[in-house]
Short mmCIF file of C-alpha atoms in Angstrom, two decimals:
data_model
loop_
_atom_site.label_atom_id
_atom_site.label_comp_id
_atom_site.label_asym_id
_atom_site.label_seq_id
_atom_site.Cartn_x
_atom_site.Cartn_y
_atom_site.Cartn_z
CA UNK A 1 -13.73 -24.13 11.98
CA UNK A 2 -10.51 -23.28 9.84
CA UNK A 3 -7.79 -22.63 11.33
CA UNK A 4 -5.94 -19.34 11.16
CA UNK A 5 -3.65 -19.28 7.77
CA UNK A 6 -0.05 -17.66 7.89
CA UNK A 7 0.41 -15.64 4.93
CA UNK A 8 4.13 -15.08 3.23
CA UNK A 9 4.58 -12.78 5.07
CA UNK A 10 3.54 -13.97 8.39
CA UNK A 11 0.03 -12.30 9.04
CA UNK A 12 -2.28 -14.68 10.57
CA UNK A 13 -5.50 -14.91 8.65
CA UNK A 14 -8.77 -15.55 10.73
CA UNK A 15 -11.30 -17.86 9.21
CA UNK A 16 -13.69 -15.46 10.59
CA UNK A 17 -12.18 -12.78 9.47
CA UNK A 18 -14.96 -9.85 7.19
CA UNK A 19 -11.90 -9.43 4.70
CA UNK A 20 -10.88 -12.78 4.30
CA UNK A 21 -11.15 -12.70 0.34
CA UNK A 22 -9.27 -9.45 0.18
CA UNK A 23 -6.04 -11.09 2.59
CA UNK A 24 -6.30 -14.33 0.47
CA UNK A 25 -5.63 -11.91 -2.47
CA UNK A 26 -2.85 -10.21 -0.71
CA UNK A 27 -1.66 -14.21 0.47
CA UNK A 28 -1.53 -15.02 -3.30
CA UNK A 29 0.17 -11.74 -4.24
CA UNK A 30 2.92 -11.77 -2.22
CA UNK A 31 3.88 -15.79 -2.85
CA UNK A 32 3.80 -14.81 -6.60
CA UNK A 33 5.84 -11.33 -5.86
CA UNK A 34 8.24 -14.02 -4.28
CA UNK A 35 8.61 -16.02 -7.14
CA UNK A 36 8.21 -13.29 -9.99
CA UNK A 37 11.64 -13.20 -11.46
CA UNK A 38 13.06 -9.68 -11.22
CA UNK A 39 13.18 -8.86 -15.42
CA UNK A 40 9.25 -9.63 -15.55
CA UNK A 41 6.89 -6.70 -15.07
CA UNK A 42 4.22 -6.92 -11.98
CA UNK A 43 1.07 -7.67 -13.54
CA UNK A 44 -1.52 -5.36 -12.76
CA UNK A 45 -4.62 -6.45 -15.25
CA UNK A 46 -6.11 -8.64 -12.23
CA UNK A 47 -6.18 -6.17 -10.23
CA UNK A 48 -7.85 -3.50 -12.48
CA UNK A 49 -10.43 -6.63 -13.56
CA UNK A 50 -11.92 -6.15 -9.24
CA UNK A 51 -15.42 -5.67 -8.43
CA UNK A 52 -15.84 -1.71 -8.15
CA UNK A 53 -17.10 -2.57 -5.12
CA UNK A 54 -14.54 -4.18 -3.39
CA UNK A 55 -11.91 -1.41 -3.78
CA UNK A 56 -12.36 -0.05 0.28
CA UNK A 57 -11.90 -3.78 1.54
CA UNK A 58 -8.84 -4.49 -0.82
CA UNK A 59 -7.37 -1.08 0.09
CA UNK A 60 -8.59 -1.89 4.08
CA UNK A 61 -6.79 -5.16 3.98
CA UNK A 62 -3.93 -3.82 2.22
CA UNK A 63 -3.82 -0.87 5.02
CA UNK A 64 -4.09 -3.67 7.94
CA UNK A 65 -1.62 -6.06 6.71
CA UNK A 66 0.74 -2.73 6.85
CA UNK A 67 0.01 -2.16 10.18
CA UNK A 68 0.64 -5.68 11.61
CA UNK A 69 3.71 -5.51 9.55
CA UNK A 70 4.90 -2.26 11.51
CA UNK A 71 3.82 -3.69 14.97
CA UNK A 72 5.43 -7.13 14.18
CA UNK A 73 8.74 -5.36 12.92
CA UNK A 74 11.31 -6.94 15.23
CA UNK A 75 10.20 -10.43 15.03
CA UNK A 76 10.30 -9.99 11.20
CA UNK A 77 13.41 -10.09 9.41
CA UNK A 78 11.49 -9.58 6.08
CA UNK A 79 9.10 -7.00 7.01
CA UNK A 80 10.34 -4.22 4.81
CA UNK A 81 10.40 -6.56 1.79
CA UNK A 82 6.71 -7.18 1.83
CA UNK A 83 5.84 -3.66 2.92
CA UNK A 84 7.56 -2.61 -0.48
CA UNK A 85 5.46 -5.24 -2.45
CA UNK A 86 2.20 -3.86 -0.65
CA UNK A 87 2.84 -0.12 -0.70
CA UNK A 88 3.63 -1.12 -4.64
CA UNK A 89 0.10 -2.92 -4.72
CA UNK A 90 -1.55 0.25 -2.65
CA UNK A 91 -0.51 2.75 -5.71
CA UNK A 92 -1.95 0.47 -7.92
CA UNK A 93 -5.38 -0.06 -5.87
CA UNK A 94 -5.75 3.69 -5.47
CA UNK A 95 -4.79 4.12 -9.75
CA UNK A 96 -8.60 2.34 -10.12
CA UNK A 97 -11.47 4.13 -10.80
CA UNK A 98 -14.01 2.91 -7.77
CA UNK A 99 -16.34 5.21 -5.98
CA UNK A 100 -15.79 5.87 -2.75
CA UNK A 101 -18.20 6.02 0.48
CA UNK A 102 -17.83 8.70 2.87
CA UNK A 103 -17.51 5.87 5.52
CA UNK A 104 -14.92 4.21 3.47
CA UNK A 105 -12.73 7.64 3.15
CA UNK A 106 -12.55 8.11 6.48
CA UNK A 107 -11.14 4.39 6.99
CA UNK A 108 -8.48 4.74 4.78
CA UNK A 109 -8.03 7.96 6.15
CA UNK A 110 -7.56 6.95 9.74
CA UNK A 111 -5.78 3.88 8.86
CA UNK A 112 -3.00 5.61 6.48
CA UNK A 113 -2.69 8.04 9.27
CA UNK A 114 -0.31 5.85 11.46
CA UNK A 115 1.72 4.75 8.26
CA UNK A 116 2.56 7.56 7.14
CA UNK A 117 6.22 7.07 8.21
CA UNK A 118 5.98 3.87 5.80
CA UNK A 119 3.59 4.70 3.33
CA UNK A 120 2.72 7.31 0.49
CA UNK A 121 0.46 9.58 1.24
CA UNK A 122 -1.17 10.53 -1.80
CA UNK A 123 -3.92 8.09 -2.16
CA UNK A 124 -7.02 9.58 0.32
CA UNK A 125 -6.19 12.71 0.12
CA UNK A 126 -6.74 11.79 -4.02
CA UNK A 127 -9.72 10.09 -2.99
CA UNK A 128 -11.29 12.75 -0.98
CA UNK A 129 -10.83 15.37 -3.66
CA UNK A 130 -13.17 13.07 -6.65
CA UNK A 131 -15.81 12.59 -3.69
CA UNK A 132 -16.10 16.59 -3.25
CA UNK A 133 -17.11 16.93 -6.72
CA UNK A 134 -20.13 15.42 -6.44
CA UNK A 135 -20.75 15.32 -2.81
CA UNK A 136 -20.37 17.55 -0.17
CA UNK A 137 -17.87 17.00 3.43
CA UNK A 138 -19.37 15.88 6.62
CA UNK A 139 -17.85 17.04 10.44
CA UNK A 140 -16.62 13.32 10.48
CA UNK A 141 -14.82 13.75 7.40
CA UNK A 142 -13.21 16.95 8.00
CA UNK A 143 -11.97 15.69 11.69
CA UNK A 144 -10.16 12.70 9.70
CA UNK A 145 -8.43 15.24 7.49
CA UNK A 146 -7.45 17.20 10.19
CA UNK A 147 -5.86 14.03 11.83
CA UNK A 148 -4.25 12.83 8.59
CA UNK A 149 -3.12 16.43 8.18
CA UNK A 150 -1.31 16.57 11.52
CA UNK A 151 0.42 13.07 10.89
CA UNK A 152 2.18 13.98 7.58
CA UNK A 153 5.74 13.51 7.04
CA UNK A 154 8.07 14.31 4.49
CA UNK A 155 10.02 11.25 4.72
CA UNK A 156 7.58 9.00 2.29
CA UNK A 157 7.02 12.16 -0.63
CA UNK A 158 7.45 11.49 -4.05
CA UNK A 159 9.40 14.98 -3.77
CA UNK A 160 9.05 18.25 -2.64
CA UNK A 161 6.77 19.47 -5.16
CA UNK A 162 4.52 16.83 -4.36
CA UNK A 163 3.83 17.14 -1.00
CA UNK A 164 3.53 20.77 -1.66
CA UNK A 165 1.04 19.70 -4.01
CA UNK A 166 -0.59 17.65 -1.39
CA UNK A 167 -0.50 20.20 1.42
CA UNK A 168 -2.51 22.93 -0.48
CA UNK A 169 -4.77 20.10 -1.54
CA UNK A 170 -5.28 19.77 2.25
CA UNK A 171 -5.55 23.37 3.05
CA UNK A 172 -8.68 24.23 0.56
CA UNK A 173 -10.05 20.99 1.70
CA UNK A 174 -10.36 22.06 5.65
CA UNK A 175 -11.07 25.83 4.72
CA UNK A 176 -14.24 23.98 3.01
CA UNK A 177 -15.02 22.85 6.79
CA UNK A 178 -18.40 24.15 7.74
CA UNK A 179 -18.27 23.51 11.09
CA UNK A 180 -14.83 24.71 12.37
CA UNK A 181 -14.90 27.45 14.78
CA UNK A 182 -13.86 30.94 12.46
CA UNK A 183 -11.52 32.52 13.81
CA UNK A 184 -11.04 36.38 12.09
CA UNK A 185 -7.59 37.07 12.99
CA UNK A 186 -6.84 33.87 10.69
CA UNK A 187 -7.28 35.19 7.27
CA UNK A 188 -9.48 37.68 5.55
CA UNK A 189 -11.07 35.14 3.97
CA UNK A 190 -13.35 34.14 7.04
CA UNK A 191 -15.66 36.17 5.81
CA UNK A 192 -16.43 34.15 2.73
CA UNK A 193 -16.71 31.05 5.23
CA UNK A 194 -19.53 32.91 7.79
CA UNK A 195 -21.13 34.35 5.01
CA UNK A 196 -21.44 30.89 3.41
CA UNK A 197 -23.13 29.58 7.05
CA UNK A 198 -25.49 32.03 6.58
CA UNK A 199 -26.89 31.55 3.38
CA UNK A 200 -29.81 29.23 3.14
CA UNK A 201 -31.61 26.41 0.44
CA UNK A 202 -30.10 26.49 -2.92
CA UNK A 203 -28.53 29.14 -2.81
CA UNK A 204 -26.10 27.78 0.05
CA UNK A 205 -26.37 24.58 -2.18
CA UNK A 206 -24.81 26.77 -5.84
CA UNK A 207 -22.24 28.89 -3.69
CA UNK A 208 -20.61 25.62 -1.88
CA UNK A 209 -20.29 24.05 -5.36
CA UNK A 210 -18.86 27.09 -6.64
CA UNK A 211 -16.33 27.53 -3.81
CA UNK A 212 -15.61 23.70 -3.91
CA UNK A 213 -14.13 24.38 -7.66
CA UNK A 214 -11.33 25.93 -6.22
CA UNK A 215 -8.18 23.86 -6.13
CA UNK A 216 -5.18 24.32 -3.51
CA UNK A 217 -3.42 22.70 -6.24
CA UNK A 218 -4.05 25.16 -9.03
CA UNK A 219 -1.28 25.87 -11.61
CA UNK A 220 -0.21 29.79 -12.78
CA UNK A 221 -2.13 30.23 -15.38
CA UNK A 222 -5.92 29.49 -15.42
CA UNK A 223 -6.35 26.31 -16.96
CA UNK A 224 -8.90 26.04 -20.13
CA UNK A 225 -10.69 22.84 -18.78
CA UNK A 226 -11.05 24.77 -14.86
CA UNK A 227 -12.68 28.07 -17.00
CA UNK A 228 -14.74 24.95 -19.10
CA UNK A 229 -16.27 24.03 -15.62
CA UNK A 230 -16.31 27.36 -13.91
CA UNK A 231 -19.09 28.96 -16.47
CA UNK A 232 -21.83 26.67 -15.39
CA UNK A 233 -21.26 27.06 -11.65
CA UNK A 234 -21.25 30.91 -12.12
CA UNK A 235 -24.56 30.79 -14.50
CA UNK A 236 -26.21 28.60 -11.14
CA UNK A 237 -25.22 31.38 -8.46
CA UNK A 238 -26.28 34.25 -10.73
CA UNK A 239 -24.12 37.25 -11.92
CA UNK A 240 -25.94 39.78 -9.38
CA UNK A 241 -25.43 37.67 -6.58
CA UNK A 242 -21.59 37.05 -7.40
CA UNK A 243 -21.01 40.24 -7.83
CA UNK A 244 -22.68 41.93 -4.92
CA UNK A 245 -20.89 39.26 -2.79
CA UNK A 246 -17.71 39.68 -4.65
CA UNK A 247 -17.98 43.51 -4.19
CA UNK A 248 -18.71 42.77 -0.44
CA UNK A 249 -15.71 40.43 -0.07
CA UNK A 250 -13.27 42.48 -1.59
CA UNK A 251 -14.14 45.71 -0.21
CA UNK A 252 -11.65 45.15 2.42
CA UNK A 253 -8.84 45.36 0.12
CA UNK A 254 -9.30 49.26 0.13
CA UNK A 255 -9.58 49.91 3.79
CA UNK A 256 -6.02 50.27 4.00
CA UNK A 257 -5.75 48.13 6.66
CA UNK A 258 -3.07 45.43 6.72
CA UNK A 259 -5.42 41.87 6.59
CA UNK A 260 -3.88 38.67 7.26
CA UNK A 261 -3.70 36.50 4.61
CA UNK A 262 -3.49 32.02 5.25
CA UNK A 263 -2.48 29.33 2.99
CA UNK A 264 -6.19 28.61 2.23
CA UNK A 265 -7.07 32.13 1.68
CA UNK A 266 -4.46 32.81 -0.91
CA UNK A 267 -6.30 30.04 -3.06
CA UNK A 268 -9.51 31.48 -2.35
CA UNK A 269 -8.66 34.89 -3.67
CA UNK A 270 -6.63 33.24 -7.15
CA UNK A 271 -9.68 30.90 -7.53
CA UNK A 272 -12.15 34.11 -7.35
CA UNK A 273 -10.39 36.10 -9.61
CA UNK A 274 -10.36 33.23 -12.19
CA UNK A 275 -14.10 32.97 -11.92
CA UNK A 276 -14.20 37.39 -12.38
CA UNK A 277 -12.03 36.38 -15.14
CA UNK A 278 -14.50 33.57 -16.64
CA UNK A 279 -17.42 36.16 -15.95
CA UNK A 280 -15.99 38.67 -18.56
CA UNK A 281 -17.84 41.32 -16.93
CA UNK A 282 -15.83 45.38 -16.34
CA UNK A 283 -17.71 45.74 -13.10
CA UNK A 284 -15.44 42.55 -11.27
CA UNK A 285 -12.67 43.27 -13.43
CA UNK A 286 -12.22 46.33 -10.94
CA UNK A 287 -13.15 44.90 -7.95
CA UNK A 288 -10.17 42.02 -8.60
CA UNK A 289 -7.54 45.19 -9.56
CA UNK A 290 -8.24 46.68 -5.81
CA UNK A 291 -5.79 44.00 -5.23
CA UNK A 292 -2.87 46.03 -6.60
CA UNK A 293 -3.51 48.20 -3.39
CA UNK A 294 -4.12 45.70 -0.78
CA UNK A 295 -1.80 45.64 2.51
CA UNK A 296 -1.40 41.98 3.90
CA UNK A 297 0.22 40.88 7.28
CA UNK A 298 1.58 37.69 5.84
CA UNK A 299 3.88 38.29 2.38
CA UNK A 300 5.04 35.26 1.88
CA UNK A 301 1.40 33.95 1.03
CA UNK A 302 0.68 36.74 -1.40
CA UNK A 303 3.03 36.02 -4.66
CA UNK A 304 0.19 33.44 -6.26
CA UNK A 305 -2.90 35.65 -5.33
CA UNK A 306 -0.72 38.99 -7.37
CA UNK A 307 -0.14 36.82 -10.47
CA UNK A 308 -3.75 35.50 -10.72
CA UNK A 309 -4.00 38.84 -12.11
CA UNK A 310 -2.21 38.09 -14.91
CA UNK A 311 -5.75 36.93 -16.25
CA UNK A 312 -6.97 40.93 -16.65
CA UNK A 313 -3.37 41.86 -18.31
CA UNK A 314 -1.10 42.83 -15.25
CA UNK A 315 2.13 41.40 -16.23
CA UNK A 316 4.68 40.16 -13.30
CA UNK A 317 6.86 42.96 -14.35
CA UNK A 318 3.91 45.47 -13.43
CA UNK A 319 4.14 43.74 -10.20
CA UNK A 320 7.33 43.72 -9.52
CA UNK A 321 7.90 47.36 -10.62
CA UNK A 322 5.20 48.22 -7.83
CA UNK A 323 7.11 45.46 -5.33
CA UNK A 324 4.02 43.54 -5.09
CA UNK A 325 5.89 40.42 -5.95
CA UNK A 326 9.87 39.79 -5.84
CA UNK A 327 12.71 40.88 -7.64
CA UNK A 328 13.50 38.00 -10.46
CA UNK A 329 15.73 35.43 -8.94
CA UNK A 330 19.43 36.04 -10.40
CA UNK A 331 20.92 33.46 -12.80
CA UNK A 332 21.87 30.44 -11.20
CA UNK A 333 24.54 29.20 -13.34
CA UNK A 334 27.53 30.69 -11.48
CA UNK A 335 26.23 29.20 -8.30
CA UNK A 336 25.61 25.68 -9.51
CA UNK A 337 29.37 25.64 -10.98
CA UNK A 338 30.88 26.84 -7.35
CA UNK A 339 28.45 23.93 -6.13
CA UNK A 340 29.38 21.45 -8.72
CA UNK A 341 33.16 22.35 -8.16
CA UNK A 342 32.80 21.98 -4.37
CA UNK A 343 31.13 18.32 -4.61
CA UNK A 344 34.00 17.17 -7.00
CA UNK A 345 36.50 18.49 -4.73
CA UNK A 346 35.02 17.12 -1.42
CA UNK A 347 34.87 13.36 -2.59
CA UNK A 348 32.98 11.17 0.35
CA UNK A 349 36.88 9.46 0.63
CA UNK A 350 38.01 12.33 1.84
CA UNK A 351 36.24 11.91 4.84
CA UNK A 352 36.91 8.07 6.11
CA UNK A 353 40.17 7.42 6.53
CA UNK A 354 42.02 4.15 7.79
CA UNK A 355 44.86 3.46 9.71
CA UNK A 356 48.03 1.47 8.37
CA UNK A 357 46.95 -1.80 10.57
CA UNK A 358 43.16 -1.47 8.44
CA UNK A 359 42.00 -2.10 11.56
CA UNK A 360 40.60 1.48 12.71
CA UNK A 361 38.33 3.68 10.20
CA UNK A 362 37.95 7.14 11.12
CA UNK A 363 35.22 9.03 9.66
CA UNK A 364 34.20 12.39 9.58
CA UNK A 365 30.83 13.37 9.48
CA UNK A 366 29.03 16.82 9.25
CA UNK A 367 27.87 17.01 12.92
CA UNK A 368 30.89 14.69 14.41
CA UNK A 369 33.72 12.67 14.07
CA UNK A 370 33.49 8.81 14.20
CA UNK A 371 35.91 5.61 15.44
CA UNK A 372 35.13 1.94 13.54
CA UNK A 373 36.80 -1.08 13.89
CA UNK A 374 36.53 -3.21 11.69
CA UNK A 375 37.05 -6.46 13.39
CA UNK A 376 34.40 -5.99 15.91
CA UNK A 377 32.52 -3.82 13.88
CA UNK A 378 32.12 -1.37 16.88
CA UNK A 379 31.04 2.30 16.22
CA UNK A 380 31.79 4.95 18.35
CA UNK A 381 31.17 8.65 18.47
CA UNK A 382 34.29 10.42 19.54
CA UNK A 383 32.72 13.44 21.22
CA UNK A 384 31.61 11.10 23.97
CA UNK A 385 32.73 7.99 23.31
CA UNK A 386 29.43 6.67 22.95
CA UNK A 387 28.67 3.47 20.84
CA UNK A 388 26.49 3.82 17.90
CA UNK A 389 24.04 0.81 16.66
CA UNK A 390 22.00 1.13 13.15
CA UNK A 391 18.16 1.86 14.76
CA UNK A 392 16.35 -0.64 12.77
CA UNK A 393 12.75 0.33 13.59
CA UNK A 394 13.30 3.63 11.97
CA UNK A 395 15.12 2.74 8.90
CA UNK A 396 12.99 3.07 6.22
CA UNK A 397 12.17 0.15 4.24
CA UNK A 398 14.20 1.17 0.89
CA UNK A 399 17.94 1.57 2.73
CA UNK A 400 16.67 -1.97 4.19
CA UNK A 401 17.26 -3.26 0.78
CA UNK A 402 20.74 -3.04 1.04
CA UNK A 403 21.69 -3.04 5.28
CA UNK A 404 21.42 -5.81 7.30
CA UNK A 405 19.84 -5.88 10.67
CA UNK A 406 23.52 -6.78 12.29
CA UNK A 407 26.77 -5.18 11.24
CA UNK A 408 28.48 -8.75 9.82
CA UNK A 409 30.50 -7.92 6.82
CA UNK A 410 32.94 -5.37 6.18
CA UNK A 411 30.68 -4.18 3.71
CA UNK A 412 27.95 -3.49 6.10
CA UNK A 413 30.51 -1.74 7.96
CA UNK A 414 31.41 0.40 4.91
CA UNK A 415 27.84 1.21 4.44
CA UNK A 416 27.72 2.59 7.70
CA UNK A 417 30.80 4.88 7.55
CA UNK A 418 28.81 6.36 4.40
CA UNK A 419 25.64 7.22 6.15
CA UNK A 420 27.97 8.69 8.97
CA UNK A 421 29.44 11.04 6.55
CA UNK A 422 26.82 12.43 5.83
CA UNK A 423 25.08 12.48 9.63
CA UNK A 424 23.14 15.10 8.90
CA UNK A 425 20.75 13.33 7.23
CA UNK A 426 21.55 9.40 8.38
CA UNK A 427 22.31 10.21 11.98
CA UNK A 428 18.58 9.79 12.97
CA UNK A 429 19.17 6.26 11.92
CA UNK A 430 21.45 5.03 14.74
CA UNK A 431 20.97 5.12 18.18
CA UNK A 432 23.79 5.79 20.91
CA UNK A 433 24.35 2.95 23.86
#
């Protein structure tokens, strides 16, 4: 038997090991990130030239070797480099067009869950959303979403928008979940969801496939390629049906009761008025305007359900002359000058200041003030006096790039003074002794 192979990075390969040609890969990849001299591209055409049906192991590997790397972190002092050269190597994998099993999303579900501090966490949820369209979710399925869902973090988003994006993507998903308990008081649109359980054969078959075309995602304005899509999945359910079940669904919206209103449900009502839109027919036309006189619970869900009627000619300015949407937001100009003028004022020098002798920096931070010396490099909080160390487990792998583990250079000390200015947002990255 072979024995077990250290990789760059450290990982011990098993010679018995079911993913031993996707860690040899990830062995060869990180040697040559190594040696790749910083002005030449990564090279991803070897990647792209995989089997199609060795994406879930190469992604599975790449997903382990993460893991060890996290568990492994204080006996690593290079741990965040190859992290950065895998989760570089992950976007790439999950960039490939490879089917994907139901078994295999729910791996790379369950594994990205408890990286999600580390890692992007774009990729399954991606994955999950080109298996619905031709296949339908399973209870297993929808308990690994609701995992991953309850693990995100901001901290590894692309940017706000993003996540967003992700997060309604992840809504519509789980309001797709056949087998969650309903729960009335939730959102009006639990009705759609037990009438669904109800139905039987094919027609349960067309209605989930026309429900599953609506995105969480969805832009303003109906897109032409979404409409393109939506006609044949109305033709399969059948005009009567929609629009006896339409009329049933909506009815609600004149009983003058206030209805509550979720995340999900808002998407649900924009994504059935697009299809009344695509139907062209006067009858749903007026069953979508009984909007204008709906009462909901929760407002600040309501603003993209109003302006999906934009697609029968009610302009936002209809809407906001009824208040069914806010005011327009005023200009910002004047406030991003005052904010401008304030940032240029309040230089980050302002706040560290040194004493004749260089040896003491005082800084001043948003929550607190802070004592550093510079020949010891000791840091301490003045509220309490107590001393402050960088928390290298929780540093994310980027600032590692430029921090060391120990404070051994003045500029290591300056670099702390900076994150301690702004404490804020960088105090969660020391840890008092």
């Amino acid at each position: 038997m072979q024995p077990s192979l250290p990789g760059p990075d450290g990982f011990l390969l098993s010679p018995d090991d079911p993913l031993r040609a996707s860690h040899l890969r990830l062995n060869d990849y990180l040697f040559a990130e190594e040696q790749r001299p910083t002005n030449t591209p990564f090279n991803v055409a070897v990647w792209r030239k995989l089997p199609k049906g060795s994406f879930a192991d190469q992604v599975r590997a790449v997903l382990q070797r993460l893991a060890w790397l996290d568990r492994h972190d204080a006996e690593l002092e290079n741990a965040h480099l190859s992290r950065i050269r895998l989760s570089t190597l992950l976007r790439v994998l999950y960039s490939i067009k490879a089917p994907c099993s139901e078994p295999d999303l729910r791996m790379l579900l369950d594994l990205t869950t408890p990286l999600l501090g580390r890692i992007a966490p774009y990729g399954p949820v991606e994955r999950t959303v080109q298996y619905l369209q031709q296949n339908d979710l399973t209870p297993e399925l929808c308990s690994a979403l609701r995992r991953f869902q309850a693990s995100l973090r901001e901290e590894m988003s692309i940017s706000q928008a993003s996540m967003q994006s992700l997060r309604q993507q992840l809504h519509m998903l789980l309001w797709l979940d056949e087998w969650e308990p309903l729960n009335p008081a939730r959102c009006w649109s639990e009705c759609i969801r037990r009438d669904l359980r109800t139905f039987v054969g094919e027609r349960r078959v067309k209605w989930r496939a026309l429900l599953k075309h609506i995105r969480g995602n969805a832009p303003v304005r109906m897109p032409a390629g979404w409409a393109r899509q939506a006609a044949p999945l109305l033709s399969a359910v059948g005009m009567d049906d929609f629009r006896e079940q339409i009329h049933i669904w909506f009815a609600p919206f004149r009983s003058g009761e206030s209805l509550p209103l979720s995340v999900a449900g808002s998407h649900v009502i924009k994504g059935l008025i697009w299809f009344c839109s695509v139907a062209r027919d006067e009858d749903l036309k007026e069953c979508a305007l009984w909007l204008l006189d709906v009462k909901w619970k929760q407002k600040r869900n309501t603003e993209k359900v109003m302006v999906a009627l934009g697609e029968f000619g009610i302009t936002k300015e209809h809407l906001r002359a009824r208040k069914l949407i806010k005011p327009s937001p005023p200009d910002p100009t004047p406030r991003l000058i005052e904010k401008m003028r304030q940032a240029v004022c309040l230089l980050p020098g302002y706040h560290i200041q040194t004493d004749p002798d260089g040896e003491l920096v005082v800084v001043q931070g948003q929550l607190h003030f802070y004592r550093l010396f510079r020949s010891t490099c000791r840091m301490e909080r003045v509220s309490d006096n107590a001393i402050l160390e960088l928390n290298w487990s929780a540093l994310p792998d980027q600032l590692r790039l430029f921090l060391h583990r120990e404070c051994d250079s003045p500029q290591q000390l300056e670099f702390r003074a900076h994150m301690l200015v702004h404490d804020s947002l960088f105090g969660r990255y020391f840890i008092a002794r």
